[in-house]
């Protein structure tokens, strides 16, 4: 990076920082300041010493840890299979595993209630299972893709020296996988930590996470001070998680050579290998497929039989939305496309800044913060921060893709930065030796490699934007409902046709996601890469 | 390897760069598959270009959409919650009558929009706020977010709905939260359905009731307030203790309670025949069932109904005060009021508004529902919910 022209460095550091500051740090600071300075009786520390808060914090942390462990355990067999074997339907598997990730929590919770047996219906068990259901995609894709690019010769050398399969796994493969595992686990931990809807619906009235408590304080009790203190506490946990994850990655990175997928993957030959493939994928298919199948079945159920009534009803205007449902689909796609563009631009530049040898880890960590910040506080922050000219855009529709991009950008950085880091320095040196300027080296070596990684990152960012995480849920879309909003509104009205239409829209959301990921996956990453 | 001219900015380099950028733009603008697209595709920056093209398309679409709004007084902005709905014809009627464009800012539930209004008092997001309900009214009034306006349409509205004598807010609709029960379930087993709130704790209704958590659900809160109104500040706790002993199921929200747990909802596999819902749910069960039944499959326990009024107000500091007043007048007019039942499943406050036939036939409008004054609700709600949680949940 030191050899790059100054304007490039300014761009690569400046644009992500400006984006983060304007659309994340500033609104969050505004709402927290408003909360802390509110005229409430008592001190800010009251809520921290409340025994209820301690209970909530303890539950939040342990369920996040347990969810992460469960997710990794469930996802590891599938990641192993995707990381070693080539088989028909491999890309379809990789695409389908992302589908649960984008579904709105209320729909999934209802599907789970239809599927889970009576004793498991309520309490912390369904919460953990539901978290695993949502987040399996993160682990399978991050770890699976990374696994597929590891050089097998190290493990083979260990085998020739006499190490058995478990010893090889423990002492060779696991350490090599550790950076990817740490990154995936950190992301899953953050999502579980800030989980909101799942805990409320499946946990019942006895369980609440920090995010639910923040919502309770801010909206139900209108105690902004308590909400602000809790939001800062949550941010503290998030920052700690990110810091630990960065340290782990830094210590573990760079211990193996990355190879091309073509060399690493092979078809399963022995019966045992085939059994492993079928077993792992079958297990995952069951785990993910059963609730999804329930969703699909409910969308066709009309009266006592089945029919396409719900889908047909979607084509006519409905009073549940101020627009027709097909417009909601179009709005979702347009917003997601814009959010993807922003995330790819900002995340791509940040990846260049982060991947350089003296690159900024702080920028990387800062960009991860939106993944775990309180969505409800950030939503309110937008409303009070952007209310006076020249920052007078709180009701503008383009704020929605910006909020979506805040969550998608860290994924882009996670995908592109390792790819850039893996470029052999000697190639750059050879180009420089032959007379290329630093800018040209960037353009003709880094950008093509980054281009492919960016395309894959774009696919994931698109899925994330469709799923509307974070503060997006709390932003108004003037006259432009999106798919998750439409689903939620249909579910809020009595009547079988309305419920069926909600499920039908969920099925359409699933289909659009799977299709996009399939299309984007056709663009292969040449040199490692993380999702 | 034959090196190309290595001087940056050489004629060849610049020409190639311009050529590639032009290719993308041409492909975008002409959108013709074939030669341009294939030429673009063959270059080794294809993935990046596809992404850039998608970004440009998305950004242009959003930009064009965003450019529509103009803050001059040609539009009036309505801030409301997710349950607001309006027919196209009624919307067009307003826009033609007033000459203004109606923009609707919809996000969250009643609690969230009141919180946003409180946070932006004096510099509001829009002109009119619709969706403040009687439970949240006192908090909104304390926050001084409204500007008073007495609409002439109030002449056709009963006094009991005018909750603010200073007219800072105007009633628009009322809904009753009542216990709904599944007629068929009780008929099949030969058990009489619960005639009143008092009978819910009887042994024959064991494990049959599902309610929502008042801390997270508006109808849940309304039902709790109904028991407070009925049994007084000292008596409601005892009822809930008995309900808990009788196997009441508490869930998080209305969707789960009604669509998954209530046996009377069409398409539901629930097993509980008594649920807290709205007085407008029975006609909805008639309208949205294929084929339409002659009689409503569910009914309400009339003496359990709690009245909720939904109000609208002009936000202090609104950009278009005149437009806001016109909108409030329109919302009290029969055109809008008659559109309410089939869109939002509540009842109009204007006594001259005609109800749709399904409502006339299948809905029960309780003559004397339970109610509590907004100030009393605001002062005690949090304490009541906390005590309820202790009694029923922990």
PDB file of C-alpha atoms in Angstrom, chain B residues 25-265:
ATOM      1  CA  UNK B  25     -22.757   1.918 -21.199  1.00  0.00           C
ATOM      2  CA  UNK B  26     -23.816   0.900 -24.685  1.00  0.00           C
ATOM      3  CA  UNK B  27     -24.893  -2.497 -23.464  1.00  0.00           C
ATOM      4  CA  UNK B  28     -26.877  -0.890 -20.683  1.00  0.00           C
ATOM      5  CA  UNK B  29     -28.582   1.692 -22.827  1.00  0.00           C
ATOM      6  CA  UNK B  30     -29.374  -0.374 -25.881  1.00  0.00           C
ATOM      7  CA  UNK B  31     -30.000  -3.510 -23.857  1.00  0.00           C
ATOM      8  CA  UNK B  32     -29.544  -5.522 -26.993  1.00  0.00           C
ATOM      9  CA  UNK B  33     -28.247  -8.995 -26.448  1.00  0.00           C
ATOM     10  CA  UNK B  34     -25.691 -10.001 -28.994  1.00  0.00           C
ATOM     11  CA  UNK B  35     -22.610  -8.316 -30.177  1.00  0.00           C
ATOM     12  CA  UNK B  36     -22.112  -5.576 -27.600  1.00  0.00           C
ATOM     13  CA  UNK B  37     -22.897  -7.826 -24.698  1.00  0.00           C
ATOM     14  CA  UNK B  38     -20.720 -10.607 -26.029  1.00  0.00           C
ATOM     15  CA  UNK B  39     -17.815  -8.257 -26.558  1.00  0.00           C
ATOM     16  CA  UNK B  40     -18.201  -7.017 -23.037  1.00  0.00           C
ATOM     17  CA  UNK B  41     -18.509 -10.560 -21.774  1.00  0.00           C
ATOM     18  CA  UNK B  42     -15.349 -11.685 -23.434  1.00  0.00           C
ATOM     19  CA  UNK B  43     -13.198  -9.207 -21.622  1.00  0.00           C
ATOM     20  CA  UNK B  44     -11.618 -10.542 -18.495  1.00  0.00           C
ATOM     21  CA  UNK B  45     -13.319  -7.995 -16.255  1.00  0.00           C
ATOM     22  CA  UNK B  46     -16.730  -9.493 -16.896  1.00  0.00           C
ATOM     23  CA  UNK B  47     -17.738 -10.144 -13.308  1.00  0.00           C
ATOM     24  CA  UNK B  48     -16.820  -6.627 -12.293  1.00  0.00           C
ATOM     25  CA  UNK B  49     -18.806  -5.170 -15.164  1.00  0.00           C
ATOM     26  CA  UNK B  50     -21.881  -7.155 -14.405  1.00  0.00           C
ATOM     27  CA  UNK B  51     -21.698  -5.897 -10.872  1.00  0.00           C
ATOM     28  CA  UNK B  52     -21.182  -2.310 -12.001  1.00  0.00           C
ATOM     29  CA  UNK B  53     -24.076  -2.607 -14.442  1.00  0.00           C
ATOM     30  CA  UNK B  54     -26.349  -4.013 -11.736  1.00  0.00           C
ATOM     31  CA  UNK B  55     -25.302  -1.270  -9.351  1.00  0.00           C
ATOM     32  CA  UNK B  56     -25.956   1.410 -11.944  1.00  0.00           C
ATOM     33  CA  UNK B  57     -29.368  -0.026 -12.718  1.00  0.00           C
ATOM     34  CA  UNK B  58     -30.301  -0.305  -9.076  1.00  0.00           C
ATOM     35  CA  UNK B  59     -29.006   3.136  -8.217  1.00  0.00           C
ATOM     36  CA  UNK B  60     -30.788   4.697 -11.176  1.00  0.00           C
ATOM     37  CA  UNK B  61     -34.032   3.010 -10.259  1.00  0.00           C
ATOM     38  CA  UNK B  62     -33.820   4.138  -6.665  1.00  0.00           C
ATOM     39  CA  UNK B  63     -32.677   7.587  -7.719  1.00  0.00           C
ATOM     40  CA  UNK B  64     -35.566   8.015 -10.119  1.00  0.00           C
ATOM     41  CA  UNK B  65     -37.927   6.857  -7.442  1.00  0.00           C
ATOM     42  CA  UNK B  66     -36.437   9.219  -4.909  1.00  0.00           C
ATOM     43  CA  UNK B  67     -36.588  12.166  -7.271  1.00  0.00           C
ATOM     44  CA  UNK B  68     -40.355  11.968  -7.227  1.00  0.00           C
ATOM     45  CA  UNK B  69     -40.839  13.667  -3.875  1.00  0.00           C
ATOM     46  CA  UNK B  70     -40.947  17.421  -3.709  1.00  0.00           C
ATOM     47  CA  UNK B  71     -41.368  19.189  -0.420  1.00  0.00           C
ATOM     48  CA  UNK B  72     -43.397  22.099  -1.750  1.00  0.00           C
ATOM     49  CA  UNK B  73     -47.026  22.116  -0.568  1.00  0.00           C
ATOM     50  CA  UNK B  74     -48.201  19.806  -3.329  1.00  0.00           C
ATOM     51  CA  UNK B  75     -48.111  16.768  -1.125  1.00  0.00           C
ATOM     52  CA  UNK B  76     -49.250  15.765   2.316  1.00  0.00           C
ATOM     53  CA  UNK B  77     -47.361  13.096   4.240  1.00  0.00           C
ATOM     54  CA  UNK B  78     -49.199  10.610   6.459  1.00  0.00           C
ATOM     55  CA  UNK B  79     -47.092   8.833   9.082  1.00  0.00           C
ATOM     56  CA  UNK B  80     -48.675   5.599  10.205  1.00  0.00           C
ATOM     57  CA  UNK B  81     -48.150   1.994  11.273  1.00  0.00           C
ATOM     58  CA  UNK B  82     -48.000  -1.256   9.329  1.00  0.00           C
ATOM     59  CA  UNK B  83     -51.692  -2.075   9.748  1.00  0.00           C
ATOM     60  CA  UNK B  84     -52.883   0.975   7.822  1.00  0.00           C
ATOM     61  CA  UNK B  85     -54.581   0.189   4.546  1.00  0.00           C
ATOM     62  CA  UNK B  86     -56.509   2.217   2.021  1.00  0.00           C
ATOM     63  CA  UNK B  87     -58.248   1.416  -1.270  1.00  0.00           C
ATOM     64  CA  UNK B  88     -56.886   2.953  -4.432  1.00  0.00           C
ATOM     65  CA  UNK B  89     -60.208   4.620  -5.306  1.00  0.00           C
ATOM     66  CA  UNK B  90     -60.449   6.319  -1.936  1.00  0.00           C
ATOM     67  CA  UNK B  91     -56.881   7.540  -2.224  1.00  0.00           C
ATOM     68  CA  UNK B  92     -57.560   8.927  -5.677  1.00  0.00           C
ATOM     69  CA  UNK B  93     -60.737  10.575  -4.403  1.00  0.00           C
ATOM     70  CA  UNK B  94     -58.719  12.452  -1.813  1.00  0.00           C
ATOM     71  CA  UNK B  95     -56.032  13.444  -4.286  1.00  0.00           C
ATOM     72  CA  UNK B  96     -58.576  14.765  -6.775  1.00  0.00           C
ATOM     73  CA  UNK B  97     -60.616  16.590  -4.165  1.00  0.00           C
ATOM     74  CA  UNK B  98     -57.659  18.297  -2.528  1.00  0.00           C
ATOM     75  CA  UNK B  99     -55.245  18.579  -5.428  1.00  0.00           C
ATOM     76  CA  UNK B 100     -52.498  17.139  -3.216  1.00  0.00           C
ATOM     77  CA  UNK B 101     -50.462  13.950  -3.535  1.00  0.00           C
ATOM     78  CA  UNK B 102     -50.785  11.616  -0.575  1.00  0.00           C
ATOM     79  CA  UNK B 103     -47.535  10.042   0.586  1.00  0.00           C
ATOM     80  CA  UNK B 104     -47.759   7.347   3.211  1.00  0.00           C
ATOM     81  CA  UNK B 105     -44.813   6.647   5.516  1.00  0.00           C
ATOM     82  CA  UNK B 106     -45.484   3.259   7.036  1.00  0.00           C
ATOM     83  CA  UNK B 107     -43.225   1.528   9.520  1.00  0.00           C
ATOM     84  CA  UNK B 108     -43.633  -0.368  12.762  1.00  0.00           C
ATOM     85  CA  UNK B 109     -46.542  -0.649  15.131  1.00  0.00           C
ATOM     86  CA  UNK B 110     -48.409   1.980  17.139  1.00  0.00           C
ATOM     87  CA  UNK B 111     -45.774   2.047  19.879  1.00  0.00           C
ATOM     88  CA  UNK B 112     -42.944   2.621  17.415  1.00  0.00           C
ATOM     89  CA  UNK B 113     -44.632   5.458  15.564  1.00  0.00           C
ATOM     90  CA  UNK B 114     -45.467   7.223  18.818  1.00  0.00           C
ATOM     91  CA  UNK B 115     -41.849   6.845  19.913  1.00  0.00           C
ATOM     92  CA  UNK B 116     -40.673   8.300  16.618  1.00  0.00           C
ATOM     93  CA  UNK B 117     -43.142  11.167  16.957  1.00  0.00           C
ATOM     94  CA  UNK B 118     -41.861  11.889  20.457  1.00  0.00           C
ATOM     95  CA  UNK B 119     -38.267  11.832  19.233  1.00  0.00           C
ATOM     96  CA  UNK B 120     -39.014  14.237  16.389  1.00  0.00           C
ATOM     97  CA  UNK B 121     -41.416  16.598  18.163  1.00  0.00           C
ATOM     98  CA  UNK B 122     -41.303  19.976  16.484  1.00  0.00           C
ATOM     99  CA  UNK B 123     -39.515  18.686  13.377  1.00  0.00           C
ATOM    100  CA  UNK B 124     -41.734  15.790  12.372  1.00  0.00           C
ATOM    101  CA  UNK B 125     -41.340  13.205   9.646  1.00  0.00           C
ATOM    102  CA  UNK B 126     -44.682  14.100   8.091  1.00  0.00           C
ATOM    103  CA  UNK B 127     -47.838  16.153   8.419  1.00  0.00           C
ATOM    104  CA  UNK B 128     -50.425  13.845   9.970  1.00  0.00           C
ATOM    105  CA  UNK B 129     -49.865  11.000  12.408  1.00  0.00           C
ATOM    106  CA  UNK B 130     -52.454   8.230  12.299  1.00  0.00           C
ATOM    107  CA  UNK B 131     -52.409   5.250  14.613  1.00  0.00           C
ATOM    108  CA  UNK B 132     -52.177   6.615  18.133  1.00  0.00           C
ATOM    109  CA  UNK B 133     -54.493   4.402  20.159  1.00  0.00           C
ATOM    110  CA  UNK B 134     -56.200   5.080  23.448  1.00  0.00           C
ATOM    111  CA  UNK B 135     -53.503   3.159  25.350  1.00  0.00           C
ATOM    112  CA  UNK B 136     -50.714   5.385  24.090  1.00  0.00           C
ATOM    113  CA  UNK B 137     -52.635   8.632  23.907  1.00  0.00           C
ATOM    114  CA  UNK B 138     -51.552  10.119  27.223  1.00  0.00           C
ATOM    115  CA  UNK B 139     -47.892   9.546  26.425  1.00  0.00           C
ATOM    116  CA  UNK B 140     -48.230  11.212  23.029  1.00  0.00           C
ATOM    117  CA  UNK B 141     -50.069  14.198  24.486  1.00  0.00           C
ATOM    118  CA  UNK B 142     -47.480  14.621  27.223  1.00  0.00           C
ATOM    119  CA  UNK B 143     -44.805  14.778  24.572  1.00  0.00           C
ATOM    120  CA  UNK B 144     -46.490  17.767  22.931  1.00  0.00           C
ATOM    121  CA  UNK B 145     -46.267  16.397  19.434  1.00  0.00           C
ATOM    122  CA  UNK B 146     -49.607  17.596  18.104  1.00  0.00           C
ATOM    123  CA  UNK B 147     -51.247  20.799  16.992  1.00  0.00           C
ATOM    124  CA  UNK B 148     -54.919  21.198  17.954  1.00  0.00           C
ATOM    125  CA  UNK B 149     -57.543  21.119  15.232  1.00  0.00           C
ATOM    126  CA  UNK B 150     -61.285  20.728  15.584  1.00  0.00           C
ATOM    127  CA  UNK B 151     -62.603  19.173  12.420  1.00  0.00           C
ATOM    128  CA  UNK B 152     -66.188  19.911  11.306  1.00  0.00           C
ATOM    129  CA  UNK B 153     -66.569  16.170  10.690  1.00  0.00           C
ATOM    130  CA  UNK B 154     -66.702  15.640  14.450  1.00  0.00           C
ATOM    131  CA  UNK B 155     -70.393  16.537  14.416  1.00  0.00           C
ATOM    132  CA  UNK B 156     -71.142  13.000  13.214  1.00  0.00           C
ATOM    133  CA  UNK B 157     -69.009  11.346  15.886  1.00  0.00           C
ATOM    134  CA  UNK B 158     -70.204  10.156  19.290  1.00  0.00           C
ATOM    135  CA  UNK B 159     -68.808  12.059  22.253  1.00  0.00           C
ATOM    136  CA  UNK B 160     -67.395   8.975  23.894  1.00  0.00           C
ATOM    137  CA  UNK B 161     -64.799   8.671  21.109  1.00  0.00           C
ATOM    138  CA  UNK B 162     -63.567  12.237  21.496  1.00  0.00           C
ATOM    139  CA  UNK B 163     -60.885  11.397  24.031  1.00  0.00           C
ATOM    140  CA  UNK B 164     -59.196  14.802  23.979  1.00  0.00           C
ATOM    141  CA  UNK B 165     -61.405  17.818  24.718  1.00  0.00           C
ATOM    142  CA  UNK B 166     -58.666  20.077  23.336  1.00  0.00           C
ATOM    143  CA  UNK B 167     -58.855  18.302  19.968  1.00  0.00           C
ATOM    144  CA  UNK B 168     -55.151  17.727  19.686  1.00  0.00           C
ATOM    145  CA  UNK B 169     -56.143  14.337  18.299  1.00  0.00           C
ATOM    146  CA  UNK B 170     -59.195  13.310  16.284  1.00  0.00           C
ATOM    147  CA  UNK B 171     -60.824   9.859  16.526  1.00  0.00           C
ATOM    148  CA  UNK B 172     -60.915   7.980  13.244  1.00  0.00           C
ATOM    149  CA  UNK B 173     -61.880   4.398  14.045  1.00  0.00           C
ATOM    150  CA  UNK B 174     -62.621   2.143  16.985  1.00  0.00           C
ATOM    151  CA  UNK B 175     -62.000  -1.524  17.483  1.00  0.00           C
ATOM    152  CA  UNK B 176     -62.900  -3.838  20.274  1.00  0.00           C
ATOM    153  CA  UNK B 177     -60.536  -6.464  21.587  1.00  0.00           C
ATOM    154  CA  UNK B 178     -62.688  -9.405  22.662  1.00  0.00           C
ATOM    155  CA  UNK B 179     -62.413 -13.080  23.406  1.00  0.00           C
ATOM    156  CA  UNK B 180     -63.233 -15.032  20.253  1.00  0.00           C
ATOM    157  CA  UNK B 181     -64.358 -18.649  20.432  1.00  0.00           C
ATOM    158  CA  UNK B 182     -64.714 -21.472  17.912  1.00  0.00           C
ATOM    159  CA  UNK B 183     -68.403 -22.362  17.659  1.00  0.00           C
ATOM    160  CA  UNK B 184     -67.863 -25.724  15.981  1.00  0.00           C
ATOM    161  CA  UNK B 185     -65.388 -26.914  18.600  1.00  0.00           C
ATOM    162  CA  UNK B 186     -67.852 -26.345  21.444  1.00  0.00           C
ATOM    163  CA  UNK B 187     -70.825 -27.704  19.495  1.00  0.00           C
ATOM    164  CA  UNK B 188     -68.967 -30.951  18.687  1.00  0.00           C
ATOM    165  CA  UNK B 189     -68.259 -31.615  22.339  1.00  0.00           C
ATOM    166  CA  UNK B 190     -71.594 -30.444  23.696  1.00  0.00           C
ATOM    167  CA  UNK B 191     -69.974 -27.858  25.974  1.00  0.00           C
ATOM    168  CA  UNK B 192     -71.590 -24.418  26.149  1.00  0.00           C
ATOM    169  CA  UNK B 193     -69.162 -21.665  25.115  1.00  0.00           C
ATOM    170  CA  UNK B 194     -68.064 -19.309  27.900  1.00  0.00           C
ATOM    171  CA  UNK B 195     -70.886 -16.804  28.407  1.00  0.00           C
ATOM    172  CA  UNK B 196     -68.767 -14.259  30.193  1.00  0.00           C
ATOM    173  CA  UNK B 197     -65.334 -13.338  31.473  1.00  0.00           C
ATOM    174  CA  UNK B 198     -66.149 -14.723  34.936  1.00  0.00           C
ATOM    175  CA  UNK B 199     -66.549 -18.265  33.621  1.00  0.00           C
ATOM    176  CA  UNK B 200     -63.114 -18.533  32.038  1.00  0.00           C
ATOM    177  CA  UNK B 201     -61.559 -19.942  35.162  1.00  0.00           C
ATOM    178  CA  UNK B 202     -64.155 -22.724  35.407  1.00  0.00           C
ATOM    179  CA  UNK B 203     -62.762 -26.296  35.245  1.00  0.00           C
ATOM    180  CA  UNK B 204     -64.688 -27.141  32.080  1.00  0.00           C
ATOM    181  CA  UNK B 205     -62.634 -24.519  30.214  1.00  0.00           C
ATOM    182  CA  UNK B 206     -59.326 -25.880  31.377  1.00  0.00           C
ATOM    183  CA  UNK B 207     -56.463 -25.594  28.827  1.00  0.00           C
ATOM    184  CA  UNK B 208     -58.704 -23.925  26.274  1.00  0.00           C
ATOM    185  CA  UNK B 209     -57.580 -20.297  26.412  1.00  0.00           C
ATOM    186  CA  UNK B 210     -54.681 -18.684  24.565  1.00  0.00           C
ATOM    187  CA  UNK B 211     -53.727 -15.066  25.239  1.00  0.00           C
ATOM    188  CA  UNK B 212     -50.924 -12.749  24.148  1.00  0.00           C
ATOM    189  CA  UNK B 213     -48.246 -11.283  26.368  1.00  0.00           C
ATOM    190  CA  UNK B 214     -49.327  -7.709  27.264  1.00  0.00           C
ATOM    191  CA  UNK B 215     -45.673  -6.651  27.272  1.00  0.00           C
ATOM    192  CA  UNK B 216     -45.280  -7.399  23.583  1.00  0.00           C
ATOM    193  CA  UNK B 217     -48.751  -7.349  22.062  1.00  0.00           C
ATOM    194  CA  UNK B 218     -51.415  -4.665  21.739  1.00  0.00           C
ATOM    195  CA  UNK B 219     -54.443  -6.977  21.955  1.00  0.00           C
ATOM    196  CA  UNK B 220     -52.738  -8.731  24.852  1.00  0.00           C
ATOM    197  CA  UNK B 221     -52.439  -5.444  26.664  1.00  0.00           C
ATOM    198  CA  UNK B 222     -56.042  -4.595  25.837  1.00  0.00           C
ATOM    199  CA  UNK B 223     -57.235  -7.857  27.359  1.00  0.00           C
ATOM    200  CA  UNK B 224     -55.264  -7.207  30.534  1.00  0.00           C
ATOM    201  CA  UNK B 225     -56.806  -3.733  30.696  1.00  0.00           C
ATOM    202  CA  UNK B 226     -60.231  -5.313  30.213  1.00  0.00           C
ATOM    203  CA  UNK B 227     -59.741  -7.437  33.319  1.00  0.00           C
ATOM    204  CA  UNK B 228     -58.535  -4.382  35.237  1.00  0.00           C
ATOM    205  CA  UNK B 229     -61.567  -2.399  34.124  1.00  0.00           C
ATOM    206  CA  UNK B 230     -63.912  -5.246  35.020  1.00  0.00           C
ATOM    207  CA  UNK B 231     -62.527  -6.340  38.368  1.00  0.00           C
ATOM    208  CA  UNK B 232     -60.819  -3.200  39.559  1.00  0.00           C
ATOM    209  CA  UNK B 233     -57.304  -2.515  40.689  1.00  0.00           C
ATOM    210  CA  UNK B 234     -57.451  -5.126  43.446  1.00  0.00           C
ATOM    211  CA  UNK B 235     -59.450  -7.880  41.816  1.00  0.00           C
ATOM    212  CA  UNK B 236     -57.823  -8.593  38.460  1.00  0.00           C
ATOM    213  CA  UNK B 237     -54.837 -10.358  39.982  1.00  0.00           C
ATOM    214  CA  UNK B 238     -57.025 -13.073  41.427  1.00  0.00           C
ATOM    215  CA  UNK B 239     -58.632 -13.828  38.070  1.00  0.00           C
ATOM    216  CA  UNK B 240     -55.241 -14.215  36.430  1.00  0.00           C
ATOM    217  CA  UNK B 241     -54.028 -16.494  39.202  1.00  0.00           C
ATOM    218  CA  UNK B 242     -57.010 -18.716  38.560  1.00  0.00           C
ATOM    219  CA  UNK B 243     -56.485 -18.532  34.801  1.00  0.00           C
ATOM    220  CA  UNK B 244     -52.900 -19.613  35.231  1.00  0.00           C
ATOM    221  CA  UNK B 245     -54.023 -22.553  37.360  1.00  0.00           C
ATOM    222  CA  UNK B 246     -56.560 -23.355  34.636  1.00  0.00           C
ATOM    223  CA  UNK B 247     -53.874 -23.756  31.979  1.00  0.00           C
ATOM    224  CA  UNK B 248     -53.878 -20.469  30.055  1.00  0.00           C
ATOM    225  CA  UNK B 249     -51.302 -20.414  27.247  1.00  0.00           C
ATOM    226  CA  UNK B 250     -49.361 -17.184  26.790  1.00  0.00           C
ATOM    227  CA  UNK B 251     -47.762 -16.473  23.421  1.00  0.00           C
ATOM    228  CA  UNK B 252     -45.839 -13.539  22.057  1.00  0.00           C
ATOM    229  CA  UNK B 253     -48.111 -11.998  19.440  1.00  0.00           C
ATOM    230  CA  UNK B 254     -51.462 -12.028  17.719  1.00  0.00           C
ATOM    231  CA  UNK B 255     -50.199 -13.867  14.619  1.00  0.00           C
ATOM    232  CA  UNK B 256     -49.060 -16.862  16.580  1.00  0.00           C
ATOM    233  CA  UNK B 257     -52.099 -16.911  18.841  1.00  0.00           C
ATOM    234  CA  UNK B 258     -54.645 -16.616  16.063  1.00  0.00           C
ATOM    235  CA  UNK B 259     -53.158 -18.409  13.066  1.00  0.00           C
ATOM    236  CA  UNK B 260     -51.348 -21.221  14.874  1.00  0.00           C
ATOM    237  CA  UNK B 261     -53.016 -21.810  18.223  1.00  0.00           C
ATOM    238  CA  UNK B 262     -56.663 -20.926  17.700  1.00  0.00           C
ATOM    239  CA  UNK B 263     -58.720 -23.819  16.405  1.00  0.00           C
ATOM    240  CA  UNK B 264     -61.302 -21.534  14.821  1.00  0.00           C
ATOM    241  CA  UNK B 265     -58.998 -19.843  12.347  1.00  0.00           C
TER     242      UNK B 265
END
